[in-house]
Short mmCIF file of C-alpha atoms in Angstrom, two decimals:
data_model
loop_
_atom_site.label_atom_id
_atom_site.label_comp_id
_atom_site.label_asym_id
_atom_site.label_seq_id
_atom_site.Cartn_x
_atom_site.Cartn_y
_atom_site.Cartn_z
CA UNK A 1 5.46 -8.51 4.73
CA UNK A 2 8.53 -10.84 5.02
CA UNK A 3 10.26 -13.27 3.48
CA UNK A 4 13.59 -14.23 0.91
CA UNK A 5 14.06 -16.70 -1.91
CA UNK A 6 17.55 -18.32 -2.48
CA UNK A 7 18.42 -17.54 0.87
CA UNK A 8 19.66 -20.90 1.90
CA UNK A 9 21.83 -20.59 -1.31
CA UNK A 10 23.27 -17.45 0.20
CA UNK A 11 23.64 -18.11 3.31
CA UNK A 12 25.64 -21.23 2.52
CA UNK A 13 27.90 -18.59 1.28
CA UNK A 14 28.03 -16.59 3.92
CA UNK A 15 28.59 -19.06 6.25
CA UNK A 16 32.21 -19.99 4.04
CA UNK A 17 33.88 -16.67 4.80
CA UNK A 18 32.91 -16.61 8.42
CA UNK A 19 33.33 -19.10 10.65
CA UNK A 20 31.20 -17.46 13.83
CA UNK A 21 27.04 -18.16 14.21
CA UNK A 22 26.49 -14.51 14.30
CA UNK A 23 27.01 -14.61 10.62
CA UNK A 24 27.85 -10.95 8.65
CA UNK A 25 25.95 -10.67 6.12
CA UNK A 26 27.07 -7.56 4.01
CA UNK A 27 27.02 -8.29 0.45
CA UNK A 28 29.47 -6.57 -1.73
CA UNK A 29 28.92 -7.50 -5.31
CA UNK A 30 25.56 -4.56 -6.05
CA UNK A 31 28.58 -2.29 -7.48
CA UNK A 32 26.63 -0.73 -9.85
CA UNK A 33 24.08 1.01 -6.83
CA UNK A 34 27.05 2.11 -4.54
CA UNK A 35 26.78 5.78 -5.61
CA UNK A 36 22.83 5.79 -4.84
CA UNK A 37 22.49 3.40 -1.82
CA UNK A 38 24.27 7.50 -0.28
CA UNK A 39 23.65 10.36 -2.71
CA UNK A 40 21.36 13.00 -0.83
CA UNK A 41 19.82 15.27 -4.02
CA UNK A 42 16.65 16.64 -4.56
CA UNK A 43 17.40 16.25 -8.58
CA UNK A 44 14.20 15.62 -9.78
CA UNK A 45 15.77 13.72 -12.75
CA UNK A 46 17.43 11.17 -10.71
CA UNK A 47 16.70 7.55 -11.83
CA UNK A 48 14.00 5.65 -8.84
CA UNK A 49 16.57 3.85 -6.31
CA UNK A 50 15.91 0.10 -8.07
CA UNK A 51 17.03 -3.12 -6.20
CA UNK A 52 16.80 -6.77 -7.77
CA UNK A 53 14.81 -9.77 -5.23
CA UNK A 54 17.00 -11.23 -2.36
CA UNK A 55 19.08 -8.37 -3.11
CA UNK A 56 21.41 -6.87 -0.89
CA UNK A 57 23.69 -3.61 -1.60
CA UNK A 58 27.21 -2.78 -0.37
CA UNK A 59 25.59 -0.05 1.63
CA UNK A 60 22.86 -2.35 3.98
CA UNK A 61 24.20 -5.00 6.30
CA UNK A 62 22.53 -8.50 7.87
CA UNK A 63 23.32 -11.12 10.50
CA UNK A 64 21.36 -13.48 11.71
CA UNK A 65 21.71 -16.24 14.34
CA UNK A 66 19.97 -19.39 12.10
CA UNK A 67 19.37 -20.20 8.21
CA UNK A 68 17.21 -22.59 8.56
CA UNK A 69 14.28 -22.94 8.72
CA UNK A 70 13.46 -26.26 10.45
CA UNK A 71 15.59 -24.72 12.79
CA UNK A 72 13.84 -21.16 14.21
CA UNK A 73 13.53 -20.67 17.32
CA UNK A 74 13.00 -18.52 20.78
CA UNK A 75 16.20 -16.51 21.02
CA UNK A 76 17.24 -16.33 17.08
CA UNK A 77 18.13 -13.26 16.07
CA UNK A 78 17.84 -11.00 12.92
CA UNK A 79 19.22 -7.68 12.32
CA UNK A 80 18.93 -4.93 9.53
CA UNK A 81 20.81 -2.25 9.27
CA UNK A 82 21.09 0.60 6.56
CA UNK A 83 21.44 4.17 6.29
CA UNK A 84 18.54 7.13 5.52
CA UNK A 85 18.67 9.27 2.38
CA UNK A 86 16.79 12.32 2.16
CA UNK A 87 16.15 9.81 -1.44
CA UNK A 88 14.94 6.79 0.51
CA UNK A 89 12.35 10.01 2.56
CA UNK A 90 11.44 11.84 -0.86
CA UNK A 91 10.62 8.73 -2.11
CA UNK A 92 8.27 7.18 0.40
CA UNK A 93 6.76 10.35 0.65
CA UNK A 94 5.29 10.31 -2.93
CA UNK A 95 5.13 6.19 -2.85
CA UNK A 96 2.75 6.91 0.81
CA UNK A 97 1.49 10.62 -0.18
CA UNK A 98 2.94 11.46 4.21
CA UNK A 99 4.19 14.79 2.45
CA UNK A 100 3.64 15.91 5.95
CA UNK A 101 7.14 18.42 5.51
CA UNK A 102 8.21 18.09 9.17
CA UNK A 103 9.76 15.04 6.49
CA UNK A 104 10.26 17.06 2.83
CA UNK A 105 10.56 21.12 4.85
CA UNK A 106 13.95 22.52 5.37
CA UNK A 107 12.25 25.62 7.11
CA UNK A 108 9.09 24.65 8.29
CA UNK A 109 10.81 21.60 10.27
CA UNK A 110 13.75 23.41 12.51
CA UNK A 111 10.37 25.66 13.95
CA UNK A 112 8.80 22.12 14.75
CA UNK A 113 9.88 21.19 18.26
CA UNK A 114 12.64 18.45 16.39
CA UNK A 115 14.86 21.56 14.95
CA UNK A 116 15.49 19.59 11.60
CA UNK A 117 13.45 17.17 8.98
CA UNK A 118 12.47 13.80 10.62
CA UNK A 119 12.62 10.38 9.02
CA UNK A 120 9.00 9.36 8.50
CA UNK A 121 8.03 7.03 11.42
CA UNK A 122 6.34 4.53 8.79
CA UNK A 123 9.59 4.52 6.38
CA UNK A 124 12.26 3.68 9.78
CA UNK A 125 9.74 0.52 10.37
CA UNK A 126 10.52 -0.93 7.47
CA UNK A 127 13.42 -1.76 9.24
CA UNK A 128 12.44 -4.01 11.12
CA UNK A 129 10.17 -5.27 7.77
CA UNK A 130 13.78 -5.79 5.99
CA UNK A 131 14.71 -7.35 9.49
CA UNK A 132 11.81 -10.24 9.27
CA UNK A 133 12.95 -10.31 5.06
CA UNK A 134 15.68 -12.15 6.59
CA UNK A 135 14.35 -15.21 8.67
CA UNK A 136 14.59 -18.03 6.88
CA UNK A 137 11.50 -19.57 4.63
CA UNK A 138 9.24 -17.68 4.02
CA UNK A 139 7.96 -15.54 6.25
CA UNK A 140 4.68 -13.58 6.75
CA UNK A 141 3.63 -10.31 7.94
CA UNK A 142 0.56 -10.82 10.77
CA UNK A 143 1.08 -8.41 13.20
CA UNK A 144 3.08 -5.06 14.52
CA UNK A 145 3.36 -3.21 17.05
CA UNK A 146 5.13 0.27 16.58
CA UNK A 147 5.72 2.53 19.72
CA UNK A 148 7.93 5.43 17.98
CA UNK A 149 10.12 7.03 20.76
CA UNK A 150 13.17 8.73 18.24
CA UNK A 151 13.00 10.62 15.33
CA UNK A 152 15.67 9.40 12.82
CA UNK A 153 17.35 12.29 11.02
CA UNK A 154 17.81 12.46 7.17
CA UNK A 155 21.33 10.60 7.03
CA UNK A 156 20.90 8.27 10.51
CA UNK A 157 22.09 4.80 9.51
CA UNK A 158 19.85 2.91 11.82
CA UNK A 159 19.54 -0.55 13.33
CA UNK A 160 16.14 -2.62 13.71
CA UNK A 161 16.60 -5.98 15.61
CA UNK A 162 14.22 -8.37 15.81
CA UNK A 163 14.54 -11.42 18.21
CA UNK A 164 12.25 -13.84 18.58
CA UNK A 165 10.51 -14.33 22.14
CA UNK A 166 7.80 -16.55 21.78
CA UNK A 167 7.16 -20.16 19.92
CA UNK A 168 2.98 -19.62 19.58
CA UNK A 169 2.89 -22.52 17.03
CA UNK A 170 1.02 -23.67 13.64
CA UNK A 171 5.18 -22.03 12.46
CA UNK A 172 4.19 -18.92 14.42
CA UNK A 173 6.36 -16.76 16.16
CA UNK A 174 5.94 -13.24 18.25
CA UNK A 175 9.21 -11.34 18.13
CA UNK A 176 10.70 -8.29 19.96
CA UNK A 177 11.71 -5.54 16.89
CA UNK A 178 12.96 -2.59 17.49
CA UNK A 179 15.04 0.02 16.02
CA UNK A 180 17.76 2.14 16.71
CA UNK A 181 19.47 5.05 15.87
CA UNK A 182 22.95 5.31 17.64
CA UNK A 183 22.52 4.43 21.17
CA UNK A 184 18.66 5.59 20.89
CA UNK A 185 15.86 4.03 20.65
CA UNK A 186 13.84 4.78 17.69
CA UNK A 187 11.20 2.43 17.94
CA UNK A 188 9.68 0.20 20.52
CA UNK A 189 7.53 -2.36 19.60
CA UNK A 190 7.17 -6.12 18.66
CA UNK A 191 5.97 -8.07 15.96
CA UNK A 192 3.42 -11.75 15.07
CA UNK A 193 5.14 -13.56 11.86
CA UNK A 194 4.04 -16.65 10.09
CA UNK A 195 6.27 -18.70 8.35
CA UNK A 196 5.47 -21.05 5.07
CA UNK A 197 7.78 -23.14 3.27
CA UNK A 198 9.75 -21.59 0.23
CA UNK A 199 8.19 -23.00 -2.88
CA UNK A 200 10.93 -25.31 -4.41
CA UNK A 201 12.98 -23.95 -6.85
CA UNK B 1 5.33 10.44 11.23
CA UNK B 2 2.83 12.42 10.31
CA UNK B 3 1.47 16.45 10.07
CA UNK B 4 1.43 19.56 7.82
CA UNK B 5 3.10 23.01 6.87
CA UNK B 6 0.62 25.59 5.64
CA UNK B 7 -1.95 23.21 6.27
CA UNK B 8 -5.16 25.68 6.80
CA UNK B 9 -4.05 27.71 4.20
CA UNK B 10 -4.98 24.92 2.20
CA UNK B 11 -7.85 24.02 3.34
CA UNK B 12 -9.43 27.25 3.41
CA UNK B 13 -8.82 26.50 -0.88
CA UNK B 14 -10.46 23.63 -0.22
CA UNK B 15 -13.08 24.82 1.25
CA UNK B 16 -13.86 27.63 -0.66
CA UNK B 17 -14.68 25.31 -2.82
CA UNK B 18 -16.95 22.85 -0.87
CA UNK B 19 -20.06 23.15 1.47
CA UNK B 20 -19.80 19.51 2.49
CA UNK B 21 -18.04 19.59 5.50
CA UNK B 22 -16.69 16.03 4.92
CA UNK B 23 -14.69 18.34 2.38
CA UNK B 24 -13.09 16.53 -1.13
CA UNK B 25 -8.97 18.00 -0.65
CA UNK B 26 -8.28 16.55 -4.26
CA UNK B 27 -5.79 19.03 -5.71
CA UNK B 28 -5.73 19.77 -9.75
CA UNK B 29 -2.24 21.73 -10.10
CA UNK B 30 0.60 19.12 -10.33
CA UNK B 31 0.35 17.74 -13.47
CA UNK B 32 3.62 17.63 -14.23
CA UNK B 33 3.63 14.82 -12.05
CA UNK B 34 0.33 12.73 -13.44
CA UNK B 35 2.14 10.69 -15.42
CA UNK B 36 4.39 9.11 -12.48
CA UNK B 37 2.42 8.98 -10.68
CA UNK B 38 0.18 5.69 -12.12
CA UNK B 39 3.84 4.31 -13.94
CA UNK B 40 4.64 0.90 -13.49
CA UNK B 41 7.44 0.00 -15.17
CA UNK B 42 11.21 -1.56 -14.19
CA UNK B 43 13.32 -0.11 -16.37
CA UNK B 44 15.19 1.68 -13.98
CA UNK B 45 16.04 4.26 -15.83
CA UNK B 46 12.76 5.97 -14.39
CA UNK B 47 13.19 8.86 -12.39
CA UNK B 48 12.86 8.51 -9.07
CA UNK B 49 9.07 10.25 -8.53
CA UNK B 50 9.00 13.59 -6.49
CA UNK B 51 6.40 15.56 -4.13
CA UNK B 52 7.02 18.68 -2.90
CA UNK B 53 6.19 19.46 1.10
CA UNK B 54 2.75 19.17 2.01
CA UNK B 55 1.71 18.60 -2.03
CA UNK B 56 -1.23 16.39 -3.19
CA UNK B 57 -0.63 13.84 -6.62
CA UNK B 58 -3.28 13.93 -9.15
CA UNK B 59 -4.08 11.16 -8.46
CA UNK B 60 -4.52 10.87 -4.90
CA UNK B 61 -7.66 11.88 -3.14
CA UNK B 62 -7.88 13.05 0.68
CA UNK B 63 -11.44 13.73 2.63
CA UNK B 64 -11.69 14.96 6.32
CA UNK B 65 -14.37 16.43 8.41
CA UNK B 66 -12.14 19.13 10.53
CA UNK B 67 -9.51 21.74 9.12
CA UNK B 68 -9.17 23.32 12.33
CA UNK B 69 -6.70 22.09 14.99
CA UNK B 70 -9.12 24.04 17.64
CA UNK B 71 -12.05 22.33 17.09
CA UNK B 72 -10.41 18.16 16.17
CA UNK B 73 -11.89 16.33 18.70
CA UNK B 74 -13.51 11.80 19.01
CA UNK B 75 -15.38 11.54 15.62
CA UNK B 76 -13.47 13.53 13.66
CA UNK B 77 -11.75 11.10 10.48
CA UNK B 78 -9.55 11.29 8.07
CA UNK B 79 -8.86 9.63 4.73
CA UNK B 80 -6.19 8.82 2.05
CA UNK B 81 -6.30 7.38 -1.00
CA UNK B 82 -4.32 5.72 -3.14
CA UNK B 83 -3.31 3.02 -5.80
CA UNK B 84 0.36 1.64 -5.02
CA UNK B 85 1.70 0.80 -8.69
CA UNK B 86 4.46 -1.38 -8.41
CA UNK B 87 7.84 1.68 -9.05
CA UNK B 88 6.62 2.02 -5.99
CA UNK B 89 6.49 -1.41 -4.78
CA UNK B 90 9.62 -1.47 -6.14
CA UNK B 91 11.65 1.82 -4.25
CA UNK B 92 9.75 0.66 -0.95
CA UNK B 93 11.73 -2.25 -2.21
CA UNK B 94 15.50 -0.13 -2.17
CA UNK B 95 14.23 1.85 0.67
CA UNK B 96 13.67 -0.11 3.93
CA UNK B 97 15.74 -2.53 2.64
CA UNK B 98 13.33 -5.59 2.61
CA UNK B 99 13.23 -6.85 -0.83
CA UNK B 100 11.19 -9.96 -0.49
CA UNK B 101 10.95 -11.18 -3.50
CA UNK B 102 7.01 -11.74 -2.42
CA UNK B 103 6.85 -8.34 -3.35
CA UNK B 104 9.46 -7.90 -6.16
CA UNK B 105 9.62 -12.14 -7.75
CA UNK B 106 6.37 -12.71 -10.19
CA UNK B 107 7.68 -16.19 -10.80
CA UNK B 108 8.63 -17.01 -7.29
CA UNK B 109 5.30 -14.69 -5.95
CA UNK B 110 3.31 -17.47 -7.92
CA UNK B 111 4.07 -20.37 -5.84
CA UNK B 112 3.44 -18.88 -2.25
CA UNK B 113 -0.27 -19.16 -1.07
CA UNK B 114 -0.38 -15.68 -2.63
CA UNK B 115 -0.20 -16.92 -5.72
CA UNK B 116 1.24 -13.27 -6.66
CA UNK B 117 3.75 -10.29 -5.58
CA UNK B 118 1.58 -8.69 -3.10
CA UNK B 119 2.11 -5.34 -1.60
CA UNK B 120 5.17 -4.41 1.51
CA UNK B 121 3.15 -4.86 4.94
CA UNK B 122 4.31 -1.87 6.42
CA UNK B 123 4.32 0.44 2.75
CA UNK B 124 0.73 0.08 2.52
CA UNK B 125 0.70 1.17 6.76
CA UNK B 126 2.02 4.30 5.08
CA UNK B 127 -1.03 5.45 4.27
CA UNK B 128 -2.19 5.22 7.58
CA UNK B 129 0.26 7.34 7.71
CA UNK B 130 -0.63 10.02 4.71
CA UNK B 131 -3.95 9.62 5.92
CA UNK B 132 -2.40 11.56 10.16
CA UNK B 133 -0.09 13.81 8.36
CA UNK B 134 -4.06 15.24 6.97
CA UNK B 135 -4.65 16.17 10.89
CA UNK B 136 -5.37 19.94 11.32
CA UNK B 137 -1.64 20.95 12.97
CA UNK B 138 2.28 19.62 14.10
CA UNK B 139 1.05 15.64 14.26
CA UNK B 140 3.87 13.87 15.79
CA UNK B 141 3.12 9.97 15.46
CA UNK B 142 3.04 8.60 19.04
CA UNK B 143 2.42 4.74 18.01
CA UNK B 144 0.86 2.53 15.98
CA UNK B 145 -0.27 -1.10 16.12
CA UNK B 146 -1.47 -3.10 12.95
CA UNK B 147 -2.48 -6.09 12.15
CA UNK B 148 -2.15 -7.79 8.22
CA UNK B 149 -6.07 -9.21 7.55
CA UNK B 150 -5.74 -9.36 3.31
CA UNK B 151 -2.85 -8.61 1.03
CA UNK B 152 -2.35 -5.55 -1.50
CA UNK B 153 -2.19 -6.49 -5.41
CA UNK B 154 0.52 -4.13 -7.57
CA UNK B 155 -1.71 -1.74 -9.45
CA UNK B 156 -4.85 -1.49 -6.23
CA UNK B 157 -6.76 1.34 -5.30
CA UNK B 158 -6.22 1.27 -1.69
CA UNK B 159 -7.95 3.72 1.50
CA UNK B 160 -6.65 4.60 4.87
CA UNK B 161 -9.57 5.31 7.42
CA UNK B 162 -9.08 7.04 10.42
CA UNK B 163 -11.14 7.83 13.02
CA UNK B 164 -10.68 9.38 16.41
CA UNK B 165 -12.00 7.50 19.09
CA UNK B 166 -10.34 9.19 22.11
CA UNK B 167 -9.28 11.90 23.56
CA UNK B 168 -6.49 11.32 26.08
CA UNK B 169 -5.32 14.46 27.04
CA UNK B 170 -2.38 17.17 26.64
CA UNK B 171 -3.39 17.26 22.85
CA UNK B 172 -3.17 13.53 22.65
CA UNK B 173 -5.49 11.68 20.53
CA UNK B 174 -6.28 7.91 20.52
CA UNK B 175 -7.90 6.83 16.01
CA UNK B 176 -8.83 3.62 14.99
CA UNK B 177 -6.87 2.97 11.70
CA UNK B 178 -7.68 1.06 8.95
CA UNK B 179 -6.77 0.71 5.30
CA UNK B 180 -9.69 -1.11 3.20
CA UNK B 181 -8.66 -2.99 -0.79
CA UNK B 182 -11.76 -2.65 -2.19
CA UNK B 183 -14.09 -4.36 0.68
CA UNK B 184 -10.93 -6.45 2.13
CA UNK B 185 -9.70 -4.90 5.08
CA UNK B 186 -6.26 -5.07 4.52
CA UNK B 187 -4.96 -3.54 7.75
CA UNK B 188 -6.46 -2.46 10.74
CA UNK B 189 -5.04 -1.32 14.15
CA UNK B 190 -5.30 1.45 16.22
CA UNK B 191 -2.75 4.88 16.39
CA UNK B 192 -1.84 7.43 18.85
CA UNK B 193 -0.52 11.03 18.17
CA UNK B 194 0.28 13.94 19.54
CA UNK B 195 -1.05 17.56 17.98
CA UNK B 196 1.68 20.41 17.88
CA UNK B 197 0.83 24.14 16.81
CA UNK B 198 1.71 24.47 13.36
CA UNK B 199 4.85 27.09 13.51
CA UNK B 200 4.11 31.10 12.38
CA UNK B 201 4.35 31.81 8.33
#
């Protein structure tokens, strides 16, 4: 499920800092979360990582070709990049219930075809949701097809790329969605979203 | 991505406690996580919820019709039930990067068509991954199609139901997958998995 509030305000700020259509949307004022964002520890007392609504952590990177719900159209692209840490994998295991040792147990995972732990595919697909959350307007997830092509390792920095490929009418759009891990395609697929108007502020 | 280690050992234990083919797979010896499993707080100092590989938290419930990789076949079912807490939604926002205020901001969400906050669709789909992790053997996620039909509220207790509907050969299976929130279908779709042999212990 995806959308955002105050996105246009944020985009206005970002737009002022860049002359490029493909604006860099890196946020820079969330220093409190900097250490947590890259921390990899199994200490059970580590605080849960927290973000505020519509917040971007410093290590995240988002890009978009449009900042206005009125102009969303075929060809618009939305990208989101972050690192997948051990903390993210362990908290997703607890949040989803997927405690597959392929994701959590080094010794087990080393004996599999992957020769080491990998991130949950569903967690990796969450970056697509994060990219779609950067589409201007209140974005509602209608469907998502996923093909898992390559594993993502703990510590990998990955990018979700989404591009609108069809205007389905009634504010619905079909997008090509994929997640890249370096040059490897981790996930390929497509999504359909509905864009509602944002609530009035 | 899904599979499990020591699943056969765990299943042997569970099988001893039940004469039913549709074995209850509730684990009961993880009291240390009991409070965390149902906690809903926005305190940023709350410790991150942790689980061990192949562990089940007390509030989770899993059921399966088979415990042997050799006998997996069309008609076998795998279910997984858990509650989606505010903590899960907030940690998924940080782990995935989807900080859509529809999931995090009560005031914003109340003004949308959902009249309140809802869980991320991708987080909800994580329960399908958790159910597939209970398929005996080393389960590898090849694909997943998702249609989001109804929202899941914070605090809802939801169930993923997966049933093998086709043996595709080469240890690959197609499954019907859905997530139920009470009587509502939250997610409908299908998955394809590959079952590798478990590493030798």
